[in-house]
Amino acid sequence: MDDLNNAAAELSRWAADLEQKAQRYQELHTNMAAVSVTATSADGRISVTVDANGSTTAITLTAAVRGMDPTVVATELMACTHRAKARLRDQVTGLVHDTVGTDDAGEAIVDQYRDRFPDLVPPASAPVPPPARLAAPATPWQAEPGVPATRKPDRDRVVAPAEPSDEDMFYQRKSWLQ
């Protein structure tokens, strides 16, 4: 009879432990849903926010980004995203250890975040070649070849199409309905 009483008591303790563990994991789930991490570039021009899943939820660009090279902006955006995800991994690891401890399920969550958001190894300092520029096809609307193109419009320069060919003149005088 003592064996039955001991088994019943052990089963009750086991059920109580499972209930406490379920409550801790529910608390962990609630806390993780509220996690959000933001990483900002060193100059403060770019910031990226990620949620608990590592999805980007916000990108902030200051007005100072306007004149920057797009490649530099893209590189800094990616760097901020990777830093935010690495900080997310560290924050979730601390949250898991504080809430549920180091049991197998908690360690599985930590391992999943470690696998999804690894530390980035900086690339070797090999020079990155500039992107190749494709030659645009010649059109009658192109500017003179000696004038460099800028982003700022040159309102004083008049660009006109090349003189129309005889074929253009022929079709300009006739309707397509004929």
PDB file of C-alpha atoms in Angstrom:
ATOM      1  CA  MET A   1       0.000   0.000   0.000  1.00  0.00           C
ATOM      2  CA  ASP A   2       2.929   2.298   0.703  1.00  0.00           C
ATOM      3  CA  ASP A   3       4.107   1.779  -2.884  1.00  0.00           C
ATOM      4  CA  LEU A   4       0.745   2.964  -4.194  1.00  0.00           C
ATOM      5  CA  ASN A   5       0.760   6.011  -1.906  1.00  0.00           C
ATOM      6  CA  ASN A   6       4.340   6.846  -2.930  1.00  0.00           C
ATOM      7  CA  ALA A   7       3.465   6.420  -6.609  1.00  0.00           C
ATOM      8  CA  ALA A   8       0.421   8.670  -6.225  1.00  0.00           C
ATOM      9  CA  ALA A   9       2.470  11.310  -4.431  1.00  0.00           C
ATOM     10  CA  GLU A  10       5.206  11.091  -7.069  1.00  0.00           C
ATOM     11  CA  LEU A  11       2.609  11.416  -9.838  1.00  0.00           C
ATOM     12  CA  SER A  12       1.117  14.469  -8.122  1.00  0.00           C
ATOM     13  CA  ARG A  13       4.562  16.101  -7.862  1.00  0.00           C
ATOM     14  CA  TRP A  14       5.260  15.304 -11.503  1.00  0.00           C
ATOM     15  CA  ALA A  15       1.910  16.849 -12.563  1.00  0.00           C
ATOM     16  CA  ALA A  16       2.612  19.956 -10.462  1.00  0.00           C
ATOM     17  CA  ASP A  17       6.080  20.293 -12.029  1.00  0.00           C
ATOM     18  CA  LEU A  18       4.594  20.000 -15.517  1.00  0.00           C
ATOM     19  CA  GLU A  19       2.002  22.652 -14.696  1.00  0.00           C
ATOM     20  CA  GLN A  20       4.689  25.028 -13.393  1.00  0.00           C
ATOM     21  CA  LYS A  21       6.822  24.367 -16.473  1.00  0.00           C
ATOM     22  CA  ALA A  22       3.837  25.066 -18.743  1.00  0.00           C
ATOM     23  CA  GLN A  23       3.240  28.362 -16.933  1.00  0.00           C
ATOM     24  CA  ARG A  24       6.895  29.343 -17.344  1.00  0.00           C
ATOM     25  CA  TYR A  25       6.799  28.542 -21.062  1.00  0.00           C
ATOM     26  CA  GLN A  26       3.575  30.536 -21.429  1.00  0.00           C
ATOM     27  CA  GLU A  27       5.313  33.455 -19.698  1.00  0.00           C
ATOM     28  CA  LEU A  28       8.311  32.998 -22.029  1.00  0.00           C
ATOM     29  CA  HIS A  29       5.999  33.041 -25.046  1.00  0.00           C
ATOM     30  CA  THR A  30       4.357  36.271 -23.840  1.00  0.00           C
ATOM     31  CA  ASN A  31       7.713  37.922 -23.110  1.00  0.00           C
ATOM     32  CA  MET A  32       9.199  36.869 -26.455  1.00  0.00           C
ATOM     33  CA  ALA A  33       6.221  38.285 -28.347  1.00  0.00           C
ATOM     34  CA  ALA A  34       7.118  41.706 -26.948  1.00  0.00           C
ATOM     35  CA  VAL A  35      10.814  41.519 -27.895  1.00  0.00           C
ATOM     36  CA  SER A  36      12.016  44.090 -30.405  1.00  0.00           C
ATOM     37  CA  VAL A  37      15.634  45.045 -31.095  1.00  0.00           C
ATOM     38  CA  THR A  38      16.962  48.108 -32.929  1.00  0.00           C
ATOM     39  CA  ALA A  39      20.480  48.562 -34.286  1.00  0.00           C
ATOM     40  CA  THR A  40      21.754  51.924 -35.493  1.00  0.00           C
ATOM     41  CA  SER A  41      24.717  52.746 -37.712  1.00  0.00           C
ATOM     42  CA  ALA A  42      27.741  54.400 -36.119  1.00  0.00           C
ATOM     43  CA  ASP A  43      26.896  57.770 -37.670  1.00  0.00           C
ATOM     44  CA  GLY A  44      23.224  57.505 -36.665  1.00  0.00           C
ATOM     45  CA  ARG A  45      21.926  57.859 -40.227  1.00  0.00           C
ATOM     46  CA  ILE A  46      20.412  54.371 -40.514  1.00  0.00           C
ATOM     47  CA  SER A  47      18.577  52.168 -38.019  1.00  0.00           C
ATOM     48  CA  VAL A  48      16.851  48.802 -38.385  1.00  0.00           C
ATOM     49  CA  THR A  49      14.356  47.192 -35.984  1.00  0.00           C
ATOM     50  CA  VAL A  50      13.614  43.457 -35.902  1.00  0.00           C
ATOM     51  CA  ASP A  51      10.931  41.546 -34.008  1.00  0.00           C
ATOM     52  CA  ALA A  52      11.255  38.287 -32.058  1.00  0.00           C
ATOM     53  CA  ASN A  53      11.193  36.275 -35.300  1.00  0.00           C
ATOM     54  CA  GLY A  54      14.029  38.302 -36.794  1.00  0.00           C
ATOM     55  CA  SER A  55      11.715  39.985 -39.300  1.00  0.00           C
ATOM     56  CA  THR A  56      12.483  43.594 -40.094  1.00  0.00           C
ATOM     57  CA  THR A  57       9.692  45.766 -38.705  1.00  0.00           C
ATOM     58  CA  ALA A  58      11.165  49.235 -39.234  1.00  0.00           C
ATOM     59  CA  ILE A  59      13.894  50.970 -41.201  1.00  0.00           C
ATOM     60  CA  THR A  60      14.740  54.567 -40.387  1.00  0.00           C
ATOM     61  CA  LEU A  61      16.832  56.712 -42.717  1.00  0.00           C
ATOM     62  CA  THR A  62      17.710  60.273 -41.766  1.00  0.00           C
ATOM     63  CA  ALA A  63      17.852  63.106 -44.279  1.00  0.00           C
ATOM     64  CA  ALA A  64      21.657  62.812 -44.317  1.00  0.00           C
ATOM     65  CA  VAL A  65      21.304  59.576 -46.329  1.00  0.00           C
ATOM     66  CA  ARG A  66      20.106  61.520 -49.369  1.00  0.00           C
ATOM     67  CA  GLY A  67      23.555  62.232 -50.786  1.00  0.00           C
ATOM     68  CA  MET A  68      25.115  58.878 -49.922  1.00  0.00           C
ATOM     69  CA  ASP A  69      26.122  56.268 -52.457  1.00  0.00           C
ATOM     70  CA  PRO A  70      23.299  53.681 -52.681  1.00  0.00           C
ATOM     71  CA  THR A  71      25.800  50.839 -52.306  1.00  0.00           C
ATOM     72  CA  VAL A  72      27.006  52.283 -48.995  1.00  0.00           C
ATOM     73  CA  VAL A  73      23.412  52.697 -47.796  1.00  0.00           C
ATOM     74  CA  ALA A  74      22.561  49.101 -48.736  1.00  0.00           C
ATOM     75  CA  THR A  75      25.698  47.768 -47.044  1.00  0.00           C
ATOM     76  CA  GLU A  76      24.958  49.701 -43.861  1.00  0.00           C
ATOM     77  CA  LEU A  77      21.318  48.547 -43.890  1.00  0.00           C
ATOM     78  CA  MET A  78      22.461  44.932 -44.066  1.00  0.00           C
ATOM     79  CA  ALA A  79      25.053  45.478 -41.323  1.00  0.00           C
ATOM     80  CA  CYS A  80      22.423  47.059 -39.044  1.00  0.00           C
ATOM     81  CA  THR A  81      20.066  44.154 -39.752  1.00  0.00           C
ATOM     82  CA  HIS A  82      22.729  41.577 -38.868  1.00  0.00           C
ATOM     83  CA  ARG A  83      23.666  43.451 -35.674  1.00  0.00           C
ATOM     84  CA  ALA A  84      20.014  43.673 -34.651  1.00  0.00           C
ATOM     85  CA  LYS A  85      19.538  39.935 -35.217  1.00  0.00           C
ATOM     86  CA  ALA A  86      22.681  39.113 -33.218  1.00  0.00           C
ATOM     87  CA  ARG A  87      21.424  41.282 -30.343  1.00  0.00           C
ATOM     88  CA  LEU A  88      18.026  39.566 -30.666  1.00  0.00           C
ATOM     89  CA  ARG A  89      19.711  36.168 -30.314  1.00  0.00           C
ATOM     90  CA  ASP A  90      21.521  37.323 -27.180  1.00  0.00           C
ATOM     91  CA  GLN A  91      18.379  38.883 -25.723  1.00  0.00           C
ATOM     92  CA  VAL A  92      16.284  35.753 -26.366  1.00  0.00           C
ATOM     93  CA  THR A  93      19.012  33.561 -24.869  1.00  0.00           C
ATOM     94  CA  GLY A  94      18.954  35.611 -21.670  1.00  0.00           C
ATOM     95  CA  LEU A  95      15.160  35.620 -21.617  1.00  0.00           C
ATOM     96  CA  VAL A  96      14.982  31.827 -22.019  1.00  0.00           C
ATOM     97  CA  HIS A  97      17.555  31.203 -19.287  1.00  0.00           C
ATOM     98  CA  ASP A  98      15.860  33.666 -16.913  1.00  0.00           C
ATOM     99  CA  THR A  99      12.342  32.341 -17.508  1.00  0.00           C
ATOM    100  CA  VAL A 100      12.619  28.579 -18.021  1.00  0.00           C
ATOM    101  CA  GLY A 101      16.192  27.771 -17.108  1.00  0.00           C
ATOM    102  CA  THR A 102      18.450  25.415 -19.009  1.00  0.00           C
ATOM    103  CA  ASP A 103      16.207  22.432 -19.632  1.00  0.00           C
ATOM    104  CA  ASP A 104      16.219  20.609 -22.971  1.00  0.00           C
ATOM    105  CA  ALA A 105      13.314  22.566 -24.476  1.00  0.00           C
ATOM    106  CA  GLY A 106      14.841  25.895 -23.443  1.00  0.00           C
ATOM    107  CA  GLU A 107      18.205  24.931 -24.905  1.00  0.00           C
ATOM    108  CA  ALA A 108      16.460  23.879 -28.125  1.00  0.00           C
ATOM    109  CA  ILE A 109      15.011  27.400 -28.415  1.00  0.00           C
ATOM    110  CA  VAL A 110      18.437  28.946 -27.760  1.00  0.00           C
ATOM    111  CA  ASP A 111      20.063  26.624 -30.326  1.00  0.00           C
ATOM    112  CA  GLN A 112      17.434  27.534 -32.904  1.00  0.00           C
ATOM    113  CA  TYR A 113      18.185  31.253 -32.476  1.00  0.00           C
ATOM    114  CA  ARG A 114      21.926  30.556 -32.533  1.00  0.00           C
ATOM    115  CA  ASP A 115      21.545  28.681 -35.833  1.00  0.00           C
ATOM    116  CA  ARG A 116      19.245  31.279 -37.423  1.00  0.00           C
ATOM    117  CA  PHE A 117      21.258  34.340 -36.349  1.00  0.00           C
ATOM    118  CA  PRO A 118      24.961  33.430 -36.214  1.00  0.00           C
ATOM    119  CA  ASP A 119      27.728  35.910 -35.539  1.00  0.00           C
ATOM    120  CA  LEU A 120      29.019  37.328 -38.771  1.00  0.00           C
ATOM    121  CA  VAL A 121      32.653  36.821 -39.596  1.00  0.00           C
ATOM    122  CA  PRO A 122      33.963  39.972 -41.250  1.00  0.00           C
ATOM    123  CA  PRO A 123      35.065  39.254 -44.818  1.00  0.00           C
ATOM    124  CA  ALA A 124      38.723  39.305 -45.698  1.00  0.00           C
ATOM    125  CA  SER A 125      39.870  42.763 -46.656  1.00  0.00           C
ATOM    126  CA  ALA A 126      39.763  42.048 -50.363  1.00  0.00           C
ATOM    127  CA  PRO A 127      38.990  45.090 -52.479  1.00  0.00           C
ATOM    128  CA  VAL A 128      35.507  45.076 -53.903  1.00  0.00           C
ATOM    129  CA  PRO A 129      35.491  45.933 -57.591  1.00  0.00           C
ATOM    130  CA  PRO A 130      33.100  48.697 -58.615  1.00  0.00           C
ATOM    131  CA  PRO A 131      29.940  47.510 -60.350  1.00  0.00           C
ATOM    132  CA  ALA A 132      30.216  47.274 -64.110  1.00  0.00           C
ATOM    133  CA  ARG A 133      28.278  49.888 -66.014  1.00  0.00           C
ATOM    134  CA  LEU A 134      26.293  48.691 -68.979  1.00  0.00           C
ATOM    135  CA  ALA A 135      26.457  50.815 -72.083  1.00  0.00           C
ATOM    136  CA  ALA A 136      23.058  52.234 -72.910  1.00  0.00           C
ATOM    137  CA  PRO A 137      21.869  51.864 -76.492  1.00  0.00           C
ATOM    138  CA  ALA A 138      22.216  54.965 -78.599  1.00  0.00           C
ATOM    139  CA  THR A 139      18.986  56.886 -79.024  1.00  0.00           C
ATOM    140  CA  PRO A 140      18.247  60.184 -80.710  1.00  0.00           C
ATOM    141  CA  TRP A 141      17.455  61.644 -77.268  1.00  0.00           C
ATOM    142  CA  GLN A 142      20.929  61.170 -75.788  1.00  0.00           C
ATOM    143  CA  ALA A 143      22.898  64.188 -74.648  1.00  0.00           C
ATOM    144  CA  GLU A 144      26.202  65.137 -76.166  1.00  0.00           C
ATOM    145  CA  PRO A 145      28.932  62.594 -75.337  1.00  0.00           C
ATOM    146  CA  GLY A 146      31.332  65.130 -73.791  1.00  0.00           C
ATOM    147  CA  VAL A 147      28.899  66.384 -71.122  1.00  0.00           C
ATOM    148  CA  PRO A 148      28.973  64.422 -67.861  1.00  0.00           C
ATOM    149  CA  ALA A 149      25.603  63.419 -66.423  1.00  0.00           C
ATOM    150  CA  THR A 150      24.677  64.609 -62.955  1.00  0.00           C
ATOM    151  CA  ARG A 151      21.713  64.096 -60.677  1.00  0.00           C
ATOM    152  CA  LYS A 152      21.079  67.817 -60.664  1.00  0.00           C
ATOM    153  CA  PRO A 153      19.169  68.943 -63.753  1.00  0.00           C
ATOM    154  CA  ASP A 154      20.905  71.372 -66.100  1.00  0.00           C
ATOM    155  CA  ARG A 155      18.047  73.634 -67.056  1.00  0.00           C
ATOM    156  CA  ASP A 156      20.202  75.875 -69.293  1.00  0.00           C
ATOM    157  CA  ARG A 157      21.120  73.112 -71.736  1.00  0.00           C
ATOM    158  CA  VAL A 158      18.615  72.265 -74.452  1.00  0.00           C
ATOM    159  CA  VAL A 159      18.582  68.680 -75.666  1.00  0.00           C
ATOM    160  CA  ALA A 160      16.685  68.061 -78.878  1.00  0.00           C
ATOM    161  CA  PRO A 161      16.163  64.865 -80.838  1.00  0.00           C
ATOM    162  CA  ALA A 162      18.218  64.138 -83.883  1.00  0.00           C
ATOM    163  CA  GLU A 163      16.808  65.285 -87.208  1.00  0.00           C
ATOM    164  CA  PRO A 164      14.004  62.987 -88.395  1.00  0.00           C
ATOM    165  CA  SER A 165      14.803  60.609 -91.215  1.00  0.00           C
ATOM    166  CA  ASP A 166      12.941  60.492 -94.545  1.00  0.00           C
ATOM    167  CA  GLU A 167      10.984  57.492 -93.251  1.00  0.00           C
ATOM    168  CA  ASP A 168       9.918  59.427 -90.150  1.00  0.00           C
ATOM    169  CA  MET A 169       8.754  62.305 -92.324  1.00  0.00           C
ATOM    170  CA  PHE A 170       6.795  59.915 -94.569  1.00  0.00           C
ATOM    171  CA  TYR A 171       4.868  58.466 -91.625  1.00  0.00           C
ATOM    172  CA  GLN A 172       4.333  61.840 -90.011  1.00  0.00           C
ATOM    173  CA  ARG A 173       2.338  62.997 -93.010  1.00  0.00           C
ATOM    174  CA  LYS A 174       0.108  59.930 -93.173  1.00  0.00           C
ATOM    175  CA  SER A 175      -2.463  58.550 -90.796  1.00  0.00           C
ATOM    176  CA  TRP A 176      -2.146  55.004 -89.599  1.00  0.00           C
ATOM    177  CA  LEU A 177      -5.806  54.552 -90.572  1.00  0.00           C
ATOM    178  CA  GLN A 178      -4.997  54.812 -94.276  1.00  0.00           C
TER     179      GLN A 178
END
